[in-house]
């Protein structure tokens, strides 16, 4: 019995073998493999921390030892599911296989911030969902300085070194329960792990030495490698239905890459493709946290001009950075898109607006609603589920607008289009802050 390193794979992103390559079902062997993998991950994390301390930066941009060791650490508060970060049991209905894009890493630089390969997970569809696909960009904020990119490169938001060979995709919009996820419960499910720091948009070919690491800004190349692998190796070229999604920074990725996904997939198959960003409509605002200037830095540092919506770029010559913000990109999205968004997005209220004042937060919600109407819904093909709950991402099935929870609203919009719905695709809760009742169906 021979155990392979976690990153090894065959050509074009083949599956990583499980620790027990013979497919043993022994509980002892599985448990031993899991313990071994955890020990290796802990070793790498502690080793990175010791190196950083030796370099005179034990603080790691404010990250604690627990955050560096914990692969679920994140900086945008999104409710990522634990199953995404831990090894999933083989044969379970929610288990997805990880594909480490080693060939694309070598040939096209499709790598995370630390130079490890990009990764995605795929759970095969079944029955009527065998040729239907739900594809999701993981979120996790952005790195807005070399110091923060360095900190991310030491953990799961900037490195694939601790990613498991399998992951469980079975909650929220990944649910295999038809009562929770009536449209997509048996579809192919894909999760793009997020490790590039700028919503899969970077195309910088220059390596950036910083402290004891060399940083890579190649998110768009990871995205291209994933699309290539899905079309060539996983059966996406036979798709009939495709939903492109993402949460938080992955929601922003959905806005800026929606048309690109449509172009790539529909060139290979006559699939119906739409986009469903969750909590990706971030306002361009410069408060105390300096979100505006941080995103501009990330855009130019990562050389993202060719990695975002190109119609938006053509309309903002000299201010191309504007296309890193969903309100500026939305008017240029030609693919039907149904956004899931809170008026009072908790991450934005805390990390962008930086206020607890009810009057100020209500004004923020009105501004966001106005921009949704003018910049997204001005195109009648689009729709939105705009709730008034203080939250960020998720709550798939927890909020009700016009008598429908998110899953039902999206299903009706997908089947009939905005023009055929009584509300024309605008599911608007429209309650003043703070509305705790808005968070419950």
Coordinates of C-alpha atoms in Angstrom, one line a residue:
X1 CA 0.0 0.0 0.0
X2 CA 1.5 3.3 -1.0
X3 CA 0.4 6.7 0.2
X4 CA 0.7 9.7 -2.2
X5 CA 1.3 13.3 -1.3
X6 CA -1.9 15.3 -1.1
X7 CA -1.0 17.4 -4.1
X8 CA -0.1 14.6 -6.6
X9 CA -2.4 13.9 -9.5
X10 CA -2.4 12.7 -13.1
X11 CA -2.8 14.9 -16.2
X12 CA -5.4 17.6 -16.5
X13 CA -6.5 17.8 -12.9
X14 CA -7.1 14.1 -12.2
X15 CA -8.6 13.1 -8.9
X16 CA -6.3 12.8 -5.9
X17 CA -6.2 9.2 -4.7
X18 CA -7.5 8.5 -1.2
X19 CA -4.9 7.6 1.4
X20 CA -5.9 4.0 1.1
X21 CA -5.5 3.4 -2.6
X22 CA -7.0 0.0 -2.5
X23 CA -10.4 1.4 -1.5
X24 CA -10.4 -0.3 1.9
X25 CA -13.4 0.2 4.0
X26 CA -11.7 -0.5 7.3
X27 CA -12.7 2.2 9.9
X28 CA -9.2 1.9 11.4
X29 CA -7.5 2.7 8.1
X30 CA -9.8 5.6 7.3
X31 CA -9.3 7.0 10.8
X32 CA -5.5 6.6 10.7
X33 CA -5.4 8.4 7.3
X34 CA -7.5 11.3 8.6
X35 CA -5.2 11.6 11.7
X36 CA -2.1 11.5 9.5
X37 CA -3.5 14.2 7.2
X38 CA -4.4 16.4 10.1
X39 CA -0.9 16.1 11.5
X40 CA 0.6 17.0 8.2
X41 CA -1.6 20.1 7.8
X42 CA -0.8 21.2 11.4
X43 CA 2.9 20.7 10.8
X44 CA 2.8 22.9 7.6
X45 CA 0.8 25.6 9.4
X46 CA 3.2 25.7 12.4
X47 CA 6.2 25.6 10.2
X48 CA 4.9 28.6 8.2
X49 CA 4.3 30.4 11.5
X50 CA 7.8 29.8 12.7
X51 CA 9.3 31.0 9.5
X52 CA 7.2 34.2 9.7
X53 CA 8.3 34.7 13.3
X54 CA 11.9 34.3 12.3
X55 CA 11.4 36.9 9.6
X56 CA 10.2 39.3 12.3
X57 CA 6.5 39.1 11.6
X58 CA 4.9 36.8 14.1
X59 CA 1.7 38.8 14.0
X60 CA 0.9 37.8 10.4
X61 CA -1.2 40.8 9.7
X62 CA -3.2 40.3 12.8
X63 CA -3.8 36.6 12.2
X64 CA -3.6 34.4 15.3
X65 CA -1.9 31.0 15.5
X66 CA -5.4 29.4 15.5
X67 CA -6.4 31.2 12.3
X68 CA -3.2 30.1 10.5
X69 CA -3.8 26.5 11.6
X70 CA -7.5 26.5 10.9
X71 CA -8.3 26.0 7.2
X72 CA -11.8 27.5 7.8
X73 CA -10.4 30.9 8.8
X74 CA -11.8 33.7 6.6
X75 CA -12.1 37.4 6.7
X76 CA -15.5 38.1 5.4
X77 CA -17.7 36.3 7.9
X78 CA -19.4 34.1 5.2
X79 CA -21.0 31.0 6.6
X80 CA -18.9 28.4 4.8
X81 CA -19.8 24.9 5.5
X82 CA -17.3 22.7 7.5
X83 CA -17.7 19.9 5.0
X84 CA -15.9 22.1 2.4
X85 CA -12.7 21.9 4.5
X86 CA -12.6 18.4 5.9
X87 CA -12.2 15.0 4.3
X88 CA -15.5 13.5 3.3
X89 CA -16.3 9.8 3.5
X90 CA -16.1 7.9 0.2
X91 CA -19.4 6.8 -1.2
X92 CA -21.5 9.3 0.7
X93 CA -24.2 11.0 -1.5
X94 CA -22.7 14.5 -0.7
X95 CA -19.1 13.6 -1.3
X96 CA -17.2 15.5 -4.0
X97 CA -13.9 14.6 -5.5
X98 CA -11.0 17.1 -5.4
X99 CA -9.1 17.9 -8.6
X100 CA -5.7 19.5 -8.1
X101 CA -4.8 21.3 -11.4
X102 CA -1.1 20.4 -11.4
X103 CA -0.7 20.5 -15.2
X104 CA -2.3 23.9 -15.5
X105 CA -0.1 25.1 -12.6
X106 CA 3.0 24.0 -14.5
X107 CA 2.0 25.1 -18.0
X108 CA -0.1 28.2 -17.3
X109 CA 0.6 29.3 -13.8
X110 CA -2.8 28.4 -12.5
X111 CA -1.7 28.7 -8.9
X112 CA -2.7 30.1 -5.5
X113 CA -1.0 33.0 -3.9
X114 CA 1.8 30.7 -2.6
X115 CA 2.3 28.9 -5.9
X116 CA 0.4 25.7 -5.1
X117 CA -2.1 24.4 -7.7
X118 CA -5.7 25.6 -8.0
X119 CA -8.3 23.1 -6.9
X120 CA -12.0 22.4 -7.5
X121 CA -14.4 19.7 -6.2
X122 CA -17.0 17.9 -8.3
X123 CA -20.0 15.8 -7.1
X124 CA -21.6 13.9 -10.0
X125 CA -25.3 14.5 -10.9
X126 CA -27.8 11.7 -10.8
X127 CA -31.0 10.8 -12.6
X128 CA -32.6 13.8 -14.3
X129 CA -29.7 15.9 -13.0
X130 CA -26.9 14.0 -14.7
X131 CA -26.4 16.7 -17.3
X132 CA -27.3 19.7 -15.2
X133 CA -24.7 21.7 -13.3
X134 CA -24.4 24.0 -10.3
X135 CA -21.0 25.7 -10.2
X136 CA -20.0 27.8 -7.2
X137 CA -17.1 30.2 -6.6
X138 CA -16.1 30.1 -2.9
X139 CA -15.7 33.5 -1.2
X140 CA -13.4 34.8 1.5
X141 CA -12.7 38.5 1.1
X142 CA -9.7 39.9 -0.7
X143 CA -6.1 40.7 0.1
X144 CA -5.6 44.4 -0.3
X145 CA -1.8 44.8 0.5
X146 CA 1.3 42.6 0.1
X147 CA 1.1 42.0 3.8
X148 CA -2.4 40.7 3.7
X149 CA -1.7 38.6 0.6
X150 CA 1.3 37.2 2.5
X151 CA -0.9 36.3 5.5
X152 CA -3.4 34.6 3.2
X153 CA -0.6 32.6 1.5
X154 CA 0.1 30.9 4.8
X155 CA -3.5 29.6 5.1
X156 CA -6.4 28.1 3.2
X157 CA -7.4 31.3 1.5
X158 CA -4.0 31.5 -0.3
X159 CA -2.7 28.0 -0.5
X160 CA -4.1 24.5 -1.5
X161 CA -1.4 22.6 0.6
X162 CA -4.0 21.6 3.2
X163 CA -7.0 21.0 0.9
X164 CA -8.5 17.5 1.4
X165 CA -8.9 15.0 -1.4
X166 CA -12.7 15.0 -1.0
X167 CA -15.2 17.5 0.4
X168 CA -18.9 17.3 1.4
X169 CA -21.2 19.4 -0.7
X170 CA -24.6 19.0 0.8
X171 CA -25.9 22.1 2.5
X172 CA -27.8 25.2 1.3
X173 CA -27.8 25.5 -2.5
X174 CA -25.6 22.3 -2.6
X175 CA -28.3 20.3 -0.7
X176 CA -29.3 16.9 -2.0
X177 CA -32.6 17.2 -0.3
X178 CA -35.3 18.0 -2.8
X179 CA -37.4 19.8 -0.1
X180 CA -34.5 22.1 0.6
X181 CA -33.2 22.4 -2.9
X182 CA -36.1 21.5 -5.2
X183 CA -34.4 22.4 -8.5
X184 CA -30.8 21.4 -8.1
X185 CA -30.8 18.6 -5.5
X186 CA -29.6 16.0 -8.0
X187 CA -27.4 18.2 -10.3
X188 CA -23.7 18.0 -10.7
X189 CA -22.2 20.2 -8.0
X190 CA -18.9 22.0 -8.4
X191 CA -17.0 24.1 -5.8
X192 CA -14.1 26.3 -6.9
X193 CA -11.8 26.7 -3.9
X194 CA -10.7 30.3 -3.5
X195 CA -7.0 30.9 -3.0
X196 CA -6.0 33.8 -5.3
X197 CA -7.2 36.8 -3.2
X198 CA -9.0 38.8 -5.9
X199 CA -12.2 36.9 -7.0
X200 CA -10.4 34.8 -9.7
X201 CA -9.4 37.9 -11.7
X202 CA -5.6 38.1 -11.5
X203 CA -3.4 37.7 -14.6
X204 CA -0.1 39.1 -13.3
X205 CA 2.8 37.2 -14.9
X206 CA 5.4 38.8 -12.6
X207 CA 6.3 37.0 -9.4
X208 CA 6.4 39.1 -6.3
X209 CA 9.0 38.2 -3.6
X210 CA 7.8 39.3 -0.1
X211 CA 9.5 38.3 3.1
X212 CA 10.2 34.6 2.9
X213 CA 7.6 33.8 0.1
X214 CA 7.1 34.4 -3.6
X215 CA 3.5 35.6 -4.2
X216 CA 1.5 34.7 -7.4
X217 CA -1.5 36.6 -8.6
X218 CA -3.1 34.2 -11.1
X219 CA -6.7 33.8 -10.2
X220 CA -8.1 34.2 -13.8
X221 CA -5.8 31.4 -14.8
X222 CA -7.2 29.1 -12.1
X223 CA -10.7 29.9 -13.4
X224 CA -9.7 29.1 -17.0
X225 CA -8.1 25.8 -15.9
X226 CA -11.2 24.8 -14.0
X227 CA -13.4 25.6 -17.0
X228 CA -11.1 23.6 -19.3
X229 CA -11.1 20.7 -17.0
X230 CA -14.8 20.6 -16.5
X231 CA -15.4 20.8 -20.3
X232 CA -12.7 18.2 -21.2
X233 CA -12.7 15.8 -18.3
X234 CA -16.0 16.0 -16.3
X235 CA -18.8 16.2 -18.9
X236 CA -19.7 19.9 -18.8
X237 CA -19.6 19.8 -22.6
X238 CA -22.8 17.7 -22.5
X239 CA -24.6 20.0 -20.1
X240 CA -28.2 21.0 -20.7
X241 CA -28.6 23.4 -17.8
X242 CA -25.9 25.4 -15.9
X243 CA -26.2 27.7 -12.9
X244 CA -23.0 29.8 -12.1
X245 CA -22.9 31.0 -8.5
X246 CA -20.7 32.2 -5.7
X247 CA -20.9 33.7 -2.3
X248 CA -19.4 37.0 -1.0
X249 CA -16.1 37.5 -2.9
X250 CA -17.3 34.5 -5.0
X251 CA -20.5 36.4 -5.5
X252 CA -18.5 39.3 -6.9
X253 CA -16.7 36.7 -9.1
X254 CA -20.1 35.6 -10.4
X255 CA -20.9 39.1 -11.5
X256 CA -17.5 39.8 -13.2
X257 CA -17.2 36.3 -14.8
X258 CA -20.8 35.5 -15.7
X259 CA -20.6 36.4 -19.4
X260 CA -17.2 34.7 -19.7
X261 CA -18.7 31.5 -18.3
X262 CA -21.6 31.8 -20.7
X263 CA -19.2 32.3 -23.7
X264 CA -17.0 29.3 -22.8
X265 CA -19.8 26.9 -22.0
X266 CA -22.2 27.7 -24.8
X267 CA -19.4 27.4 -27.3
X268 CA -19.2 23.8 -26.4
X269 CA -22.8 22.9 -25.7
X270 CA -26.3 24.4 -26.3
X271 CA -26.9 24.6 -22.5
X272 CA -29.1 27.1 -20.8
X273 CA -26.8 29.1 -18.5
X274 CA -27.7 31.7 -15.9
X275 CA -25.9 33.2 -12.9
X276 CA -26.8 33.4 -9.3
X277 CA -24.4 35.6 -7.2
X278 CA -25.0 35.5 -3.4
X279 CA -24.0 38.7 -1.5
X280 CA -21.7 39.9 -4.2
X281 CA -23.2 43.4 -4.8
X282 CA -20.5 45.3 -2.8
X283 CA -20.9 49.1 -2.9
X284 CA -17.9 51.2 -3.9
X285 CA -17.4 53.1 -0.6
X286 CA -14.3 54.6 1.1
X287 CA -14.9 54.6 4.9
X288 CA -12.5 54.0 7.8
X289 CA -11.7 50.5 6.6
X290 CA -10.7 51.9 3.2
X291 CA -12.4 49.2 1.2
X292 CA -12.4 51.4 -2.0
X293 CA -8.7 52.0 -2.1
X294 CA -7.9 48.5 -1.1
X295 CA -9.9 47.0 -4.0
X296 CA -8.2 49.4 -6.4
X297 CA -4.8 48.3 -5.1
X298 CA -5.8 44.6 -5.6
X299 CA -7.1 45.3 -9.1
X300 CA -3.8 46.8 -10.3
X301 CA -1.4 44.6 -8.3
X302 CA -3.1 41.5 -9.7
X303 CA -3.3 42.9 -13.2
X304 CA -7.0 42.2 -13.4
X305 CA -7.8 44.4 -16.4
X306 CA -8.1 41.3 -18.6
X307 CA -9.6 39.2 -15.9
X308 CA -13.0 41.0 -15.5
X309 CA -15.9 41.8 -17.7
X310 CA -14.5 43.2 -20.9
X311 CA -17.5 45.3 -21.9
X312 CA -17.2 47.1 -18.6
X313 CA -13.5 47.7 -19.2
X314 CA -14.2 49.2 -22.6
X315 CA -16.7 51.6 -21.0
X316 CA -14.3 52.7 -18.3
X317 CA -11.0 53.5 -20.1
X318 CA -8.6 55.1 -17.7
X319 CA -10.7 54.0 -14.7
X320 CA -10.7 50.2 -15.3
X321 CA -10.7 49.5 -11.6
X322 CA -14.4 50.4 -11.5
X323 CA -15.1 47.0 -13.0
X324 CA -14.0 45.4 -9.7
X325 CA -17.3 46.6 -8.2
X326 CA -20.5 44.8 -9.0
X327 CA -22.7 48.0 -9.3
X328 CA -20.3 49.1 -12.2
X329 CA -20.2 45.6 -13.8
X330 CA -23.9 44.8 -13.6
X331 CA -25.0 47.1 -16.4
X332 CA -22.7 45.2 -18.8
X333 CA -23.8 41.6 -17.9
X334 CA -25.7 40.1 -20.8
X335 CA -26.3 36.7 -19.4
X336 CA -29.5 36.3 -17.3
X337 CA -28.6 36.8 -13.7
X338 CA -30.6 36.4 -10.4
X339 CA -28.9 38.0 -7.4
X340 CA -29.4 37.0 -3.8
X341 CA -28.6 40.1 -1.7
X342 CA -29.4 41.8 1.6
X343 CA -30.1 45.5 1.7
X344 CA -28.2 45.5 5.0
X345 CA -25.4 43.1 4.2
X346 CA -23.8 42.5 7.5
X347 CA -20.2 42.3 6.1
X348 CA -20.7 45.6 4.2
X349 CA -22.3 47.3 7.2
X350 CA -19.4 46.3 9.5
X351 CA -16.4 46.3 7.1
X352 CA -17.3 48.9 4.5
X353 CA -19.8 51.3 6.0
X354 CA -18.4 50.7 9.5
X355 CA -21.4 52.1 11.4
X356 CA -24.0 51.0 13.9
X357 CA -26.2 54.0 13.5
X358 CA -29.7 53.0 12.4
X359 CA -30.2 56.1 10.3
X360 CA -26.9 55.6 8.4
X361 CA -27.6 51.9 7.8
X362 CA -31.1 52.6 6.5
X363 CA -29.6 55.2 4.1
X364 CA -27.0 52.5 3.0
X365 CA -29.9 50.1 2.3
X366 CA -31.7 52.7 0.2
X367 CA -28.6 53.4 -1.8
X368 CA -28.0 49.7 -2.4
X369 CA -31.6 49.2 -3.5
X370 CA -31.4 52.2 -5.8
X371 CA -28.3 50.8 -7.5
X372 CA -29.8 47.4 -7.8
X373 CA -32.8 48.9 -9.6
X374 CA -30.8 51.2 -11.9
X375 CA -27.7 49.1 -12.6
X376 CA -29.1 45.5 -12.6
X377 CA -32.9 45.5 -13.0
X378 CA -32.7 48.1 -15.8
X379 CA -32.1 45.0 -18.0
X380 CA -35.4 43.1 -17.8
X381 CA -33.7 39.7 -18.1
X382 CA -32.2 40.0 -14.6
X383 CA -33.9 39.4 -11.3
X384 CA -33.1 39.8 -7.6
X385 CA -34.1 38.4 -4.2
X386 CA -33.4 41.5 -2.1
X387 CA -34.1 40.9 1.6
X388 CA -33.9 43.2 4.6
X389 CA -32.3 40.7 7.0
X390 CA -28.9 41.6 8.5
X391 CA -26.8 38.8 7.2
X392 CA -24.1 37.9 4.7
X393 CA -24.6 34.9 2.3
X394 CA -26.6 31.8 2.8
X395 CA -30.0 31.5 4.5
X396 CA -31.2 29.4 1.6
X397 CA -34.7 28.6 2.7
X398 CA -34.8 30.9 5.8
X399 CA -36.2 34.1 4.2
X400 CA -39.5 34.6 2.5
X401 CA -40.5 37.3 0.0
X402 CA -43.8 37.4 -1.9
X403 CA -44.6 34.1 -0.4
X404 CA -41.5 32.3 -1.6
X405 CA -38.2 31.3 0.0
X406 CA -35.0 31.9 -2.0
X407 CA -35.0 28.4 -3.6
X408 CA -38.6 28.8 -4.8
X409 CA -38.1 32.3 -6.1
X410 CA -35.0 31.3 -8.0
X411 CA -36.8 28.2 -9.4
X412 CA -39.7 30.3 -10.7
X413 CA -37.4 32.9 -12.2
X414 CA -35.3 30.2 -13.9
X415 CA -38.3 28.4 -15.4
X416 CA -40.3 31.5 -16.5
X417 CA -38.0 34.5 -16.6
X418 CA -38.5 37.9 -15.0
X419 CA -41.0 39.2 -17.6
X420 CA -43.5 36.4 -16.8
X421 CA -43.5 36.8 -13.0
X422 CA -46.0 39.1 -11.2
X423 CA -43.2 41.1 -9.6
X424 CA -41.1 41.1 -12.8
X425 CA -38.3 39.3 -11.0
X426 CA -37.9 41.9 -8.3
X427 CA -38.4 40.0 -5.0
X428 CA -38.2 43.0 -2.6
X429 CA -38.6 42.6 1.2
X430 CA -38.2 46.4 1.7
X431 CA -38.3 46.7 5.4
X432 CA -36.4 49.2 7.6
X433 CA -33.3 48.2 9.6
X434 CA -33.3 46.4 11.9
X435 CA -35.8 43.7 11.0
X436 CA -35.1 40.5 12.9
X437 CA -38.4 39.0 11.6
X438 CA -37.1 39.4 8.0
X439 CA -34.6 36.6 8.7
X440 CA -37.3 33.9 9.1
X441 CA -39.6 32.3 6.6

